[in-house]
XYZ file of C-alpha atoms in Angstrom:
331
model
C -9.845 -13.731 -10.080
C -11.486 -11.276 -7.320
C -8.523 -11.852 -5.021
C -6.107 -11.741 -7.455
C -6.837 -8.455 -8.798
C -7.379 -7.164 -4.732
C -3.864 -8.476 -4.261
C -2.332 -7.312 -7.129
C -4.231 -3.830 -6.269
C -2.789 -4.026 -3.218
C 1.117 -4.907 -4.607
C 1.094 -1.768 -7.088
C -0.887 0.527 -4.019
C 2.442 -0.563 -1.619
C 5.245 -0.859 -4.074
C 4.382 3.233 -4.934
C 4.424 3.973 -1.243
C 7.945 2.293 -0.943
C 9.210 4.460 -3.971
C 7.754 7.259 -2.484
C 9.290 7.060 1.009
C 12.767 6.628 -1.035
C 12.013 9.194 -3.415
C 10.788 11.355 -1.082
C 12.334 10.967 2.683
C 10.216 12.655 5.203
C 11.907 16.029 5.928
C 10.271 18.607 8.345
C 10.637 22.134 8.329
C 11.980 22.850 12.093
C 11.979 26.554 12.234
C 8.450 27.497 12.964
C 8.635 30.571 15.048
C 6.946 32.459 12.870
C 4.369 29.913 11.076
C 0.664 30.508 11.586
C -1.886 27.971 11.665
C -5.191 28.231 11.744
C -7.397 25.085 12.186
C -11.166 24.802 12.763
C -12.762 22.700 14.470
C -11.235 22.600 17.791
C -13.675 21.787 20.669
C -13.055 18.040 20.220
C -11.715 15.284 18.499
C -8.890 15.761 15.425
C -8.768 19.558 15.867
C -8.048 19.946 19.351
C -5.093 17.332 19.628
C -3.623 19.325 16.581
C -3.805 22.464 17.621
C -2.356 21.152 21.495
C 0.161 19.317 19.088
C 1.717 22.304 17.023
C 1.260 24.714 20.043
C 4.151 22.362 21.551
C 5.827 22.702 18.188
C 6.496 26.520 18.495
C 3.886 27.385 15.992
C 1.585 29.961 16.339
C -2.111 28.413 16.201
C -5.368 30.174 15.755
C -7.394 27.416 16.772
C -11.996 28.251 15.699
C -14.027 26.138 18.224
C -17.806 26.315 17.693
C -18.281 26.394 21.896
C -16.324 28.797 24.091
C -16.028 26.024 26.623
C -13.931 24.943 23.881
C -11.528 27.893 23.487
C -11.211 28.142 26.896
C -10.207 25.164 27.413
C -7.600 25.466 24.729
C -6.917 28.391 26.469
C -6.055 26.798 29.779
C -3.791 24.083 27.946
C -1.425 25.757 26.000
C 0.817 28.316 25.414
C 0.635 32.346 25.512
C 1.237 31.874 21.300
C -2.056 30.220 20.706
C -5.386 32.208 19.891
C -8.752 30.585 20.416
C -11.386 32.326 18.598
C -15.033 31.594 18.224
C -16.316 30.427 14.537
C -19.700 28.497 13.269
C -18.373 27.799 10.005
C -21.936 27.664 8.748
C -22.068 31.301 9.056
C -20.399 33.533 6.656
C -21.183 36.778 8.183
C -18.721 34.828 11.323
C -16.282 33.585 8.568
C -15.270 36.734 7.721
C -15.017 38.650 11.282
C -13.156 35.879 11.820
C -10.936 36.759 8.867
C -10.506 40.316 9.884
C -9.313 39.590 13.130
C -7.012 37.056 11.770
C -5.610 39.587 9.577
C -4.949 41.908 12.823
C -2.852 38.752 14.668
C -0.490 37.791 11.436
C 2.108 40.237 11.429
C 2.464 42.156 8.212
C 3.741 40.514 4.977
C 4.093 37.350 7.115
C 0.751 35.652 5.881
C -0.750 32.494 7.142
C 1.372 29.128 6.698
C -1.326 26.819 7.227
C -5.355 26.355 6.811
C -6.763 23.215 8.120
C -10.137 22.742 7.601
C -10.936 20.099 9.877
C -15.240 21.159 11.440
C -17.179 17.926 10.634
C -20.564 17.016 11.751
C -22.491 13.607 10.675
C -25.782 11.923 10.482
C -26.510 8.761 9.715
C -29.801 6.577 8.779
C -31.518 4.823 5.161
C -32.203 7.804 2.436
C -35.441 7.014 3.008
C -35.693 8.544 6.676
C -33.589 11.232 6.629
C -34.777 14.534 6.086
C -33.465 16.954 3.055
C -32.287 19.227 6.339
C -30.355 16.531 7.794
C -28.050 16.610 4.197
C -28.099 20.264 4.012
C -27.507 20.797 7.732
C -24.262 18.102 7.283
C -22.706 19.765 3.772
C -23.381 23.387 5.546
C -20.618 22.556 7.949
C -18.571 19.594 6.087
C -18.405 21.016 2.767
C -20.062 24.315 1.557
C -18.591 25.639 5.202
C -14.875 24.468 4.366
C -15.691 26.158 1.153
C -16.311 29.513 2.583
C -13.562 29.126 5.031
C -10.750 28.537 2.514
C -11.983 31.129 -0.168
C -12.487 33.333 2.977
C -8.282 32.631 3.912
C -6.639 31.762 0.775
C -5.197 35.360 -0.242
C -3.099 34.904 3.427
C -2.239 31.567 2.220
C -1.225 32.744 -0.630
C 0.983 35.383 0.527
C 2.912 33.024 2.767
C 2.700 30.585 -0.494
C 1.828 27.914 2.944
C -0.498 24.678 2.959
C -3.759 23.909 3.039
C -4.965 20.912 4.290
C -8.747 19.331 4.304
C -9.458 16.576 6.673
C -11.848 14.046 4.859
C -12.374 10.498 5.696
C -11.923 7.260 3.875
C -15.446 7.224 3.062
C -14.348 10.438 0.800
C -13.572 7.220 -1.790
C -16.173 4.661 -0.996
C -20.144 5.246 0.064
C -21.459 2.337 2.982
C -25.151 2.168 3.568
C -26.464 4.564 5.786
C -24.164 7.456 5.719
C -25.494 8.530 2.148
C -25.765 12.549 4.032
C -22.229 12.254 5.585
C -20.445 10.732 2.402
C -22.272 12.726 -0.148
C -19.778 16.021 1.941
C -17.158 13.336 1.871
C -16.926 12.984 -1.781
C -17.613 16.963 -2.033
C -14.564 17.542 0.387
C -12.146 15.303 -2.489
C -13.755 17.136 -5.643
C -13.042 20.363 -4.033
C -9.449 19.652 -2.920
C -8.518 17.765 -6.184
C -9.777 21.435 -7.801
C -8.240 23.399 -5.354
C -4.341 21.939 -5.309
C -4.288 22.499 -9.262
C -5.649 26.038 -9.216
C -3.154 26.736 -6.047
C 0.185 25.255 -7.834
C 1.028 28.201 -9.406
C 0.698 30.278 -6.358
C 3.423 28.138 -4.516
C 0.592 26.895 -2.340
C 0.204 23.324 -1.273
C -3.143 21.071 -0.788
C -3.425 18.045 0.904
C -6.046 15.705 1.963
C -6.164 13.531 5.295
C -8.359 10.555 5.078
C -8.773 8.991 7.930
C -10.308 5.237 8.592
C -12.195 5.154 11.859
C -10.695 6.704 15.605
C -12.770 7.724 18.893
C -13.919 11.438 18.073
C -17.566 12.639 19.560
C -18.327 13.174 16.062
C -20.360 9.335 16.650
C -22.032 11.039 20.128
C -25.629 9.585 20.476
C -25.643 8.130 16.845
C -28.541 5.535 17.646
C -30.647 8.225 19.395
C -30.633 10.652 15.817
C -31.568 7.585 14.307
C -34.321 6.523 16.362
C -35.624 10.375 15.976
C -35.560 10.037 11.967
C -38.057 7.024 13.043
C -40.538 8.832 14.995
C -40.586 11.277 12.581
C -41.239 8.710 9.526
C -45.047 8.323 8.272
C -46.492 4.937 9.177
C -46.694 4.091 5.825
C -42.809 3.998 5.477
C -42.590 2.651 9.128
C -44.437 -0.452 7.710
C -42.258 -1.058 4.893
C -39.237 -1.276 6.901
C -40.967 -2.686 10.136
C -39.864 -2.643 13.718
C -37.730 -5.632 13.566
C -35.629 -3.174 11.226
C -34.838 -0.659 13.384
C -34.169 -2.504 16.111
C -31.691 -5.041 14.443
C -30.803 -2.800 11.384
C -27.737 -3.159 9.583
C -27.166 1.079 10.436
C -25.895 -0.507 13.921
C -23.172 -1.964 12.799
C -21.551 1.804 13.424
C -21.910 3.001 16.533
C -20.540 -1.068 17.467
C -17.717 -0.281 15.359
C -17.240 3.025 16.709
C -16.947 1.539 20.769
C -13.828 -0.446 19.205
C -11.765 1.997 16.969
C -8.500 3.294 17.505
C -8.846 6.163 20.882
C -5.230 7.342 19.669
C -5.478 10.148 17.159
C -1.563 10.937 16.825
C -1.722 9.004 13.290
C -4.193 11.784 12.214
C -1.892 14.657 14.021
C 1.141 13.332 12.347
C -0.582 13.253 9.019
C -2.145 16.829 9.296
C 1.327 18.014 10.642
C 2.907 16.491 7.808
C 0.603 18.150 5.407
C 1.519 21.358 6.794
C 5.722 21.131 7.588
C 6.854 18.668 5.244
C 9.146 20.021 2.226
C 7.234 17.318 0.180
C 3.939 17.051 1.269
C 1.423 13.905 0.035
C -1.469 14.376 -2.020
C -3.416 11.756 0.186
C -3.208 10.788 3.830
C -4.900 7.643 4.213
C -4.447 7.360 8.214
C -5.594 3.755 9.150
C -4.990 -0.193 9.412
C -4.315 -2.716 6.497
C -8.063 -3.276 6.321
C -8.276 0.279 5.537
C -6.253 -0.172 2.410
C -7.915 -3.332 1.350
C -11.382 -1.045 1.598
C -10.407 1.227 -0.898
C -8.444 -1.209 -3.280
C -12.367 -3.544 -3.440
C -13.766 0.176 -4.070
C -11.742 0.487 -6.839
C -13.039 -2.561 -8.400
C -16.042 -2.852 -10.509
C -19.318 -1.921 -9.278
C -20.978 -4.934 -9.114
C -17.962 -6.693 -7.638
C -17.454 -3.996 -4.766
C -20.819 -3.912 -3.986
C -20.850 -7.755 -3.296
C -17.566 -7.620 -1.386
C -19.052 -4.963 0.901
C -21.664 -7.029 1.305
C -19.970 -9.874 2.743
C -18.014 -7.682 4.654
C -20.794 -5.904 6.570
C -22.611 -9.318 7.543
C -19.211 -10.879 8.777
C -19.010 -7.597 11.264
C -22.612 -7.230 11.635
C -24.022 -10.681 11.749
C -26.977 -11.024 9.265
C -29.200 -8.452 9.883
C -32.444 -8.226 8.829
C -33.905 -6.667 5.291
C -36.623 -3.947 5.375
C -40.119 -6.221 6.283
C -41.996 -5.533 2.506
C -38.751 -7.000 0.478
C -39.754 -10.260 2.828
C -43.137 -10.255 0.538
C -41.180 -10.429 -2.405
């Protein structure tokens, strides 16, 4: 019955992609000369190949980097159009002279075409070790800073009636062990687009989300050593109810293993967040990622019980069986 309905899932997921694709042939607009883009989160990773990407386009990018090692490089890379400037998204006092200078490079009654939202951060570790700053520090720059950045832009948006589009992840639709802090700004980042696209329809502007499944981004940069500091700083009370044996074999490493063999091309994510922004007919949803990817969120989609036992047996088929915290061995 499981595999049935995970099949049949699967049939109805693909047979509306099909339609679409007829429906709905992928059509670019080409004349970008005067289209401007501004994406955050451009040191590294997703943001930096798009904003290289569209520069070579002909669009005019305003790419935020956190580091002005960063912009500079930027800088050195591409064209005379782009502008580099220096955000921290968790600062609104920064959002907004950030905004104000923005205003000063779009030309008059041009406005900006695009917003991409794309700073990210993560943590990772049980609820039980991480600190309430780890999963504020995480939703300060996943969520409640895309927040501030798009209310911050959205009245140039709207006066170039152009696209906005929020880079999430698949775990936006499905929560794994261990990345409760990271997931929790997932799910936040899908509420707050889902919210956003209806309220923006009648301004002619257009939301979409980019989910992608897992590529090589430094957003995984020294993953086991932030989890091995949530340790230290655990009482030894809680450090004997999961024991050493825990943290040295946990299931939590299943990640960065996962992360050494994931995809090191990001153009699938480019092509998605450029599609977002120049197609005619823009998707809702990007999911960027394998077959597996799409047989993830079909078992998510299943009953509660059900998906949590097919994640199980997925996790100890890639991880092995790793061991349970030491005091549910007394039970």
């Amino acid at each position: 019955m499981f595999v049935v309905t995970v099949f049949t899932l699967l049939a109805v997921y693909f047979a509306y992609r099909l339609l679409r694709s007829f429906l709905y042939p992928k059509k670019l607009i080409t004349d970008v000369s005067h289209k401007y883009v501004l994406i955050t989160g451009c040191d590294s990773g997703f943001g930096r190949v798009t904003a290289v990407h569209l520069d070579g386009l002909g669009v005019h990018v305003i790419a935020c980097c956190l580091t002005e090692k960063g912009a500079e490089n930027l800088r050195n890379e591409c064209s005379d159009r782009l502008r580099a400037l220096l955000l921290d998204v968790t600062s609104s006092v920064n959002v907004q002279d950030v905004y104000e200078t923005v205003k000063r490079i779009v030309p008059p009654n041009i406005g900006l075409w695009g917003l991409v939202n794309n700073a990210g951060t993560l943590d990772v570790g049980p609820i039980e070790w991480l600190p309430l700053s780890s999963y504020k520090h995480v939703a300060d720059v996943n969520l409640w800073g895309m927040i501030d950045v798009t209310k911050a832009f959205l009245p140039l948006v709207q006066q170039a009636h152009g696209r906005v589009v929020n880079v999430s992840s698949i775990t936006g639709r499905f929560c794994p062990k261990f990345l409760s802090a990271y997931v929790i700004s997932k799910y936040g980042i899908e509420a707050f687009s889902d919210a956003l696209r209806r309220e923006m329809r009648p301004f002619g502007v257009k939301v979409s989300i980019v989910e992608p499944e897992g590529f090589k981004t430094n957003i995984a940069t020294g993953f086991l050593d932030r989890v091995k500091q949530h340790w230290k700083n655990l009482s030894e009370e809680l450090k004997a109810v999961y024991g050493e044996r825990f943290l040295n074999r946990g299931e939590y490493k299943i990640y960065p293993n996962v992360h050494k063999q994931v995809c090191p091309d990001l153009s699938p994510v480019v092509n998605a967040i450029t599609d977002g922004l120049l197609s005619f007919s823009p998707q809702t949803r990007y999911v960027v990622g394998g077959f597996g990817c799409h047989v993830i969120l079909a078992v998510a989609s299943l009953p509660g019980s059900i998906a949590d036992w097919c994640f199980r047996l997925i996790f100890s088929r890639m991880n092995g069986a790793p061991p349970e915290p030491e005091i549910c061995k007394q039970k």
